[in-house]
mmCIF file with all atom_site columns, C-alpha atoms in Angstrom:
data_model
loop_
_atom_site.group_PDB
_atom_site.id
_atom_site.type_symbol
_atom_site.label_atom_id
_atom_site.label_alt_id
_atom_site.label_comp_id
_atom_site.label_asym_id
_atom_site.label_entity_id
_atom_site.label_seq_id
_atom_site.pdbx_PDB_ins_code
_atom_site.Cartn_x
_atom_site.Cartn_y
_atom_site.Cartn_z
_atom_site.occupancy
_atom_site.B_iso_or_equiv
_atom_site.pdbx_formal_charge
_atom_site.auth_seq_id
_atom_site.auth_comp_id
_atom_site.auth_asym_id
_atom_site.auth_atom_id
_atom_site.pdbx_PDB_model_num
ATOM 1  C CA . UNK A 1 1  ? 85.051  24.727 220.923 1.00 0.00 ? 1  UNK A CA 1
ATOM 2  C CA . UNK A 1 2  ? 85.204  25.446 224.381 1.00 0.00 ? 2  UNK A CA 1
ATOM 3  C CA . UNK A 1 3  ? 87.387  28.967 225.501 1.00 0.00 ? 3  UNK A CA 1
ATOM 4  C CA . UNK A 1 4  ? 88.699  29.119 228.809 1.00 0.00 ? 4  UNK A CA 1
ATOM 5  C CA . UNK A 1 5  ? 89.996  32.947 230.354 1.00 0.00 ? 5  UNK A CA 1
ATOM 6  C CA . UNK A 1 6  ? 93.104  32.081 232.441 1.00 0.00 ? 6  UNK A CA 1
ATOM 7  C CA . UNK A 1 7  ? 94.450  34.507 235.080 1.00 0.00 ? 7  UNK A CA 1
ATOM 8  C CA . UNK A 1 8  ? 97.763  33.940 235.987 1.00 0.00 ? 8  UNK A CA 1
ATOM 9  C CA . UNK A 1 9  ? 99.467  36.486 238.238 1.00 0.00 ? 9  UNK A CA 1
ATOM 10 C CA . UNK A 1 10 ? 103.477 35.534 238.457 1.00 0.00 ? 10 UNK A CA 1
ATOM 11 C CA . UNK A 1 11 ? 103.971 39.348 240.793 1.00 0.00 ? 11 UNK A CA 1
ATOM 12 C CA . UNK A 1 12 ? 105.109 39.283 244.231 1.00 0.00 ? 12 UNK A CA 1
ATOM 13 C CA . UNK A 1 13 ? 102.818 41.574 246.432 1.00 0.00 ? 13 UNK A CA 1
ATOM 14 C CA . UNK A 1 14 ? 104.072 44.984 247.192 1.00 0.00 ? 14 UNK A CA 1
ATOM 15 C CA . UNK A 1 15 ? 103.806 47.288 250.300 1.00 0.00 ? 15 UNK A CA 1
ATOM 16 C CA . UNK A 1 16 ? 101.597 50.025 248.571 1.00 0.00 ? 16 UNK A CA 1
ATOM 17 C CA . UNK A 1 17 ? 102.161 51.391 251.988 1.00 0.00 ? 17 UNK A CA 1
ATOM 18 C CA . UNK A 1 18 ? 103.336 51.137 255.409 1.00 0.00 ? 18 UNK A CA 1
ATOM 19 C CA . UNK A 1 19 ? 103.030 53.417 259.017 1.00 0.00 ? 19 UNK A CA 1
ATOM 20 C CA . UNK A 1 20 ? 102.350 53.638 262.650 1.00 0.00 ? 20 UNK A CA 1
ATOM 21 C CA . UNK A 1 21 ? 98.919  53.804 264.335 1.00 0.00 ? 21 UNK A CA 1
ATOM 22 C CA . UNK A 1 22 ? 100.544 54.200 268.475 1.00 0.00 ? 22 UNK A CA 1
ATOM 23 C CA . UNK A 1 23 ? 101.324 50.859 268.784 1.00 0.00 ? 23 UNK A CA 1
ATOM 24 C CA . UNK A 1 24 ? 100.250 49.590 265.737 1.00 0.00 ? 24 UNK A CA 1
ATOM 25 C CA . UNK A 1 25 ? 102.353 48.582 262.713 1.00 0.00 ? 25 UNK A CA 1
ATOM 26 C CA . UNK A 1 26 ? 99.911  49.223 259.885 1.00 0.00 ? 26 UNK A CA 1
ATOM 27 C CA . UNK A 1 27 ? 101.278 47.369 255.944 1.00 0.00 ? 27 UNK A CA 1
ATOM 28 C CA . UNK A 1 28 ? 99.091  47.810 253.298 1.00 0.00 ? 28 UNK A CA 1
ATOM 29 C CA . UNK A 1 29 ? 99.689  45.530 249.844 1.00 0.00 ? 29 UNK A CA 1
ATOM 30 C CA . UNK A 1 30 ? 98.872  46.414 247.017 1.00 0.00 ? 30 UNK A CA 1
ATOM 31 C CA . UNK A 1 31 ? 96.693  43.260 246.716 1.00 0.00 ? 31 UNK A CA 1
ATOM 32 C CA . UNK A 1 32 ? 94.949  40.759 248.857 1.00 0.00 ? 32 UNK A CA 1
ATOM 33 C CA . UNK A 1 33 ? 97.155  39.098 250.879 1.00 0.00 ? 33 UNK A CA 1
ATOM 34 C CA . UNK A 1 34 ? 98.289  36.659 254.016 1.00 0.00 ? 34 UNK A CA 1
ATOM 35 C CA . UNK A 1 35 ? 100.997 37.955 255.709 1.00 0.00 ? 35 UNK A CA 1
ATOM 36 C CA . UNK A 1 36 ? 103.219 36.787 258.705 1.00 0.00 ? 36 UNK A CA 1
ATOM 37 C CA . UNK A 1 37 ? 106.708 38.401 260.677 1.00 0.00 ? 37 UNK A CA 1
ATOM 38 C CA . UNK A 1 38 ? 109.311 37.560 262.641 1.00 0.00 ? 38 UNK A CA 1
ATOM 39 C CA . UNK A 1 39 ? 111.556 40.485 264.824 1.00 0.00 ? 39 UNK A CA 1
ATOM 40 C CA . UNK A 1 40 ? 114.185 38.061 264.810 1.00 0.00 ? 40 UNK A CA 1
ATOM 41 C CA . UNK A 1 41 ? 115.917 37.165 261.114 1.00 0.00 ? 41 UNK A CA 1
ATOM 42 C CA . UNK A 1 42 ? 114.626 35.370 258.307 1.00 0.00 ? 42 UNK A CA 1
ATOM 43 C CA . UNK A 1 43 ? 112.287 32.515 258.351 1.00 0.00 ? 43 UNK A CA 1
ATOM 44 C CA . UNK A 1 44 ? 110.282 30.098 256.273 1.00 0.00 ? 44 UNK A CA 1
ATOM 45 C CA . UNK A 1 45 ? 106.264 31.240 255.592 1.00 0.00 ? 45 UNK A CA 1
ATOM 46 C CA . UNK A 1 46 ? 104.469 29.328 257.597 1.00 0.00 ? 46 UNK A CA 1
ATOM 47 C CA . UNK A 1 47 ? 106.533 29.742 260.813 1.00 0.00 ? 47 UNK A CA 1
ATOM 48 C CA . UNK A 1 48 ? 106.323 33.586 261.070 1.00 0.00 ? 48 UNK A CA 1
ATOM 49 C CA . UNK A 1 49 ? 103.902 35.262 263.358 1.00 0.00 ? 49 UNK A CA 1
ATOM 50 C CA . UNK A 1 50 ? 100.628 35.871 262.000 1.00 0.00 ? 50 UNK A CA 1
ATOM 51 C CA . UNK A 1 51 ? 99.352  39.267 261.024 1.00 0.00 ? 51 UNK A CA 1
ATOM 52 C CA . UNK A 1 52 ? 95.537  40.500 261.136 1.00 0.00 ? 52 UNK A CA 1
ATOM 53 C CA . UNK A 1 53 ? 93.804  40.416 257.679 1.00 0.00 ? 53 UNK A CA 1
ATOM 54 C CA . UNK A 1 54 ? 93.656  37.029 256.010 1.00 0.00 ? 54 UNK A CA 1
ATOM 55 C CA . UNK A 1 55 ? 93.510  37.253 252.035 1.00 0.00 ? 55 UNK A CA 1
ATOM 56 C CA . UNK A 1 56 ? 93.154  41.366 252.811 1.00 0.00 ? 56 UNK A CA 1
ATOM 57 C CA . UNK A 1 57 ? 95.294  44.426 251.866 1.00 0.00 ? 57 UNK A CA 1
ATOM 58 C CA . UNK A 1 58 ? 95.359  46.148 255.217 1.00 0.00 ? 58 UNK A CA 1
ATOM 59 C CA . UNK A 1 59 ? 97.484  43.921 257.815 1.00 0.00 ? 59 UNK A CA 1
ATOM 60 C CA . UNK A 1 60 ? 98.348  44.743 261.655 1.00 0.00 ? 60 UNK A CA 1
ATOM 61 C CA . UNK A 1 61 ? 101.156 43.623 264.272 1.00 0.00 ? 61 UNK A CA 1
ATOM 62 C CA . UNK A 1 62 ? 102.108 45.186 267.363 1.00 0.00 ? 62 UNK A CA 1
ATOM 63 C CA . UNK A 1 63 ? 104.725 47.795 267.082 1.00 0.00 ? 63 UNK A CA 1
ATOM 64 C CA . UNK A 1 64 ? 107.404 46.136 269.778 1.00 0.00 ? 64 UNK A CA 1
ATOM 65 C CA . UNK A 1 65 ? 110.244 45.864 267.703 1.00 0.00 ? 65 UNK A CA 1
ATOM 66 C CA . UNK A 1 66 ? 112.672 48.080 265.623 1.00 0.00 ? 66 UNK A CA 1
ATOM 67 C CA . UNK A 1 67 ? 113.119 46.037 262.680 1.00 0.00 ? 67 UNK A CA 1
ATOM 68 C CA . UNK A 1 68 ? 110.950 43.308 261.236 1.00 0.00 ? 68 UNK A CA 1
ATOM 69 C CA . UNK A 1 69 ? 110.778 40.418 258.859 1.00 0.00 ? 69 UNK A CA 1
ATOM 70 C CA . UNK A 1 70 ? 108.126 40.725 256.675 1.00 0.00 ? 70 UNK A CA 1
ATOM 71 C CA . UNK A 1 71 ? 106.504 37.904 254.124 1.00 0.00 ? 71 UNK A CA 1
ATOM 72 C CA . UNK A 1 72 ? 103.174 38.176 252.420 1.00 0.00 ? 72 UNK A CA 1
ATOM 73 C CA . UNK A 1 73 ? 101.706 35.545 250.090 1.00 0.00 ? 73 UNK A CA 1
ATOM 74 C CA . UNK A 1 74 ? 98.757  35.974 247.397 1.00 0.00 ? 74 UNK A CA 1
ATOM 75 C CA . UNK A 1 75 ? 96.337  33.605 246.466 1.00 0.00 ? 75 UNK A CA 1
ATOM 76 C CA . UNK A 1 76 ? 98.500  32.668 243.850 1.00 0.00 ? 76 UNK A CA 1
ATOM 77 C CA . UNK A 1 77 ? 101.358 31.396 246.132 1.00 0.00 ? 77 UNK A CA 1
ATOM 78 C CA . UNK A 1 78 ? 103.393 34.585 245.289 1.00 0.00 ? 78 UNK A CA 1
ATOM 79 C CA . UNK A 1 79 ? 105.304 35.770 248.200 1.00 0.00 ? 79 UNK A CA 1
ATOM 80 C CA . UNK A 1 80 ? 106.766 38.779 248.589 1.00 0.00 ? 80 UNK A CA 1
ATOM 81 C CA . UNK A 1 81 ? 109.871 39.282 251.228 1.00 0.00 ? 81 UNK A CA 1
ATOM 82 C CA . UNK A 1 82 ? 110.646 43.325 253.377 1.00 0.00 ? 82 UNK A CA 1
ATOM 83 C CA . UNK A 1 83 ? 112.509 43.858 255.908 1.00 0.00 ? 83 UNK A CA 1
ATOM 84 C CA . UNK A 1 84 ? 111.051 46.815 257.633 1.00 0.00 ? 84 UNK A CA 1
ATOM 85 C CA . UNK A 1 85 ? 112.967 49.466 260.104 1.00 0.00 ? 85 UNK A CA 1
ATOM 86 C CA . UNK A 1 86 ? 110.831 51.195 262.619 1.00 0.00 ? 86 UNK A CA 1
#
């Protein structure tokens, strides 16, 4: 017969790590990712504002805010929710 090798990844990314480059906001997942914000509450993916680094672990956004509203989404459709204090 024919085998198949199935990956299935059921985690939510993780911030592996997160800082300040001036007026940077600098994330880092601990996978590849797609990852959008909002500096206003909660919202839906796919109506945040985009960060740089599509399907990457290092993402960017400008640093104009003191709180933000963080989602990132795998390949697999995992999404992971922070809400981040600057």
């Amino acid at each position: 017969g024919t085998q198949f090798n199935v990956a299935v990844d059921t985690f939510t990314p993780l911030i592996a790590q997160i800082y300040t480059e001036g007026t940077i906001l600098v994330l880092i997942t601990n996978e590849p990712t797609t990852c959008e914000y909002s500096t206003t509450g909660s919202f839906n993916f796919g109506s945040g504002i985009q960060m740089t680094g599509l399907n990457q672990e290092r993402h960017e956004a400008s640093l104009d805010s003191s709180i933000y509203y963080i989602k990132c989404r795998d390949s697999f459709n995992n999404l992971g929710s922070f809400t981040v204090y600057t």
